[in-house]
Structure formats: C-alpha cells, structure tokens
Amino acid sequence: DPVGRQEVISTLYKLNREKGITVVLITHFMEEAEYAHRAIVMNNGEILEIKLNTHLIYTTHKETQIH
C-alpha cells in the first residue's frame, strides 16, 4: 500500500526530527531509503554500498569512483 508506506515514512521522519529518535528502517524500496542520513545497500548479506547524507562513502563496484 503506497499511501500507508508514505504515512509510516512521514511518521518516522517526524519522530527523528522532532524527538531525536534514531530509526533503523529495512526496505526493498530505494525511494524510501532516500530519506535516510545513512544507508547501507546489501545483497545476500554482503554490503555493496554505504551512503552518508546521499554521498557514497564505500562501494564494491570497481567502476564507481568515490569522491
């Protein structure tokens, strides 16, 4: 349910912003991960990428350069 997912994301974002609560969210939807301050992309238990404030800080992809 896209509307329900957006309501949950909005509520979690509000709790983080207003109450300083840390939220750990596991999702298969990359558009939900866009709201995160930190994101870890995994596949079969292996970390593929780590992003901090939308900046890529780690990747296993050799063709991707980290700036």
mmCIF file of C-alpha atoms in Angstrom:
data_model
loop_
_atom_site.group_PDB
_atom_site.id
_atom_site.type_symbol
_atom_site.label_atom_id
_atom_site.label_comp_id
_atom_site.label_asym_id
_atom_site.label_seq_id
_atom_site.Cartn_x
_atom_site.Cartn_y
_atom_site.Cartn_z
ATOM 1 C CA ASP A 1 0.000 0.000 0.000
ATOM 2 C CA PRO A 2 1.890 3.119 -1.205
ATOM 3 C CA VAL A 3 -0.187 5.536 0.888
ATOM 4 C CA GLY A 4 0.369 3.521 4.059
ATOM 5 C CA ARG A 5 4.119 3.284 3.388
ATOM 6 C CA GLN A 6 4.326 7.058 2.917
ATOM 7 C CA GLU A 7 2.439 7.628 6.191
ATOM 8 C CA VAL A 8 4.888 5.363 8.040
ATOM 9 C CA ILE A 9 7.914 7.111 6.487
ATOM 10 C CA SER A 10 6.479 10.541 7.347
ATOM 11 C CA THR A 11 5.851 9.494 10.940
ATOM 12 C CA LEU A 12 9.360 8.057 11.327
ATOM 13 C CA TYR A 13 10.934 11.175 9.813
ATOM 14 C CA LYS A 14 8.902 13.381 12.174
ATOM 15 C CA LEU A 15 9.928 11.322 15.235
ATOM 16 C CA ASN A 16 13.569 11.571 14.198
ATOM 17 C CA ARG A 17 13.410 15.310 13.523
ATOM 18 C CA GLU A 18 11.287 16.384 16.494
ATOM 19 C CA LYS A 19 12.260 13.845 19.179
ATOM 20 C CA GLY A 20 15.777 12.903 18.070
ATOM 21 C CA ILE A 21 14.811 9.239 17.918
ATOM 22 C CA THR A 22 17.122 7.005 15.892
ATOM 23 C CA VAL A 23 15.230 4.962 13.331
ATOM 24 C CA VAL A 24 16.511 1.791 11.683
ATOM 25 C CA LEU A 25 14.457 1.012 8.597
ATOM 26 C CA ILE A 26 14.895 -2.051 6.417
ATOM 27 C CA THR A 27 13.320 -1.659 2.995
ATOM 28 C CA HIS A 28 13.417 -3.011 -0.532
ATOM 29 C CA PHE A 29 12.268 0.362 -1.900
ATOM 30 C CA MET A 30 15.120 2.720 -2.784
ATOM 31 C CA GLU A 31 12.784 5.745 -2.749
ATOM 32 C CA GLU A 32 12.226 5.118 0.974
ATOM 33 C CA ALA A 33 15.981 4.946 1.586
ATOM 34 C CA GLU A 34 16.384 8.437 0.096
ATOM 35 C CA TYR A 35 15.156 9.921 3.388
ATOM 36 C CA ALA A 36 17.970 8.304 5.355
ATOM 37 C CA HIS A 37 21.002 10.127 6.704
ATOM 38 C CA ARG A 38 22.901 6.851 6.343
ATOM 39 C CA ALA A 39 22.095 3.972 4.024
ATOM 40 C CA ILE A 40 23.685 0.571 3.542
ATOM 41 C CA VAL A 41 22.877 -1.331 0.360
ATOM 42 C CA MET A 42 23.151 -5.098 0.816
ATOM 43 C CA ASN A 43 22.722 -8.178 -1.345
ATOM 44 C CA ASN A 44 22.706 -11.692 0.124
ATOM 45 C CA GLY A 45 24.209 -10.375 3.374
ATOM 46 C CA GLU A 46 27.089 -8.588 1.624
ATOM 47 C CA ILE A 47 27.481 -4.812 1.906
ATOM 48 C CA LEU A 48 27.582 -3.326 -1.589
ATOM 49 C CA GLU A 49 27.472 0.397 -0.783
ATOM 50 C CA ILE A 50 27.407 2.748 2.175
ATOM 51 C CA LYS A 51 25.996 6.247 1.781
ATOM 52 C CA LEU A 52 26.148 9.105 4.270
ATOM 53 C CA ASN A 53 23.876 12.105 3.638
ATOM 54 C CA THR A 54 23.465 10.956 -0.007
ATOM 55 C CA HIS A 55 27.274 10.839 -0.557
ATOM 56 C CA LEU A 56 28.714 7.480 -1.492
ATOM 57 C CA ILE A 57 31.468 6.610 1.006
ATOM 58 C CA TYR A 58 32.001 2.926 0.179
ATOM 59 C CA THR A 59 31.280 0.705 -2.779
ATOM 60 C CA THR A 60 32.286 -2.726 -4.000
ATOM 61 C CA HIS A 61 31.644 -1.621 -7.597
ATOM 62 C CA LYS A 62 35.066 -1.161 -9.183
ATOM 63 C CA GLU A 63 33.706 1.087 -11.934
ATOM 64 C CA THR A 64 32.302 3.557 -9.369
ATOM 65 C CA GLN A 65 34.674 6.237 -8.143
ATOM 66 C CA ILE A 66 34.281 7.706 -4.674
ATOM 67 C CA HIS A 67 34.675 11.481 -4.427
#
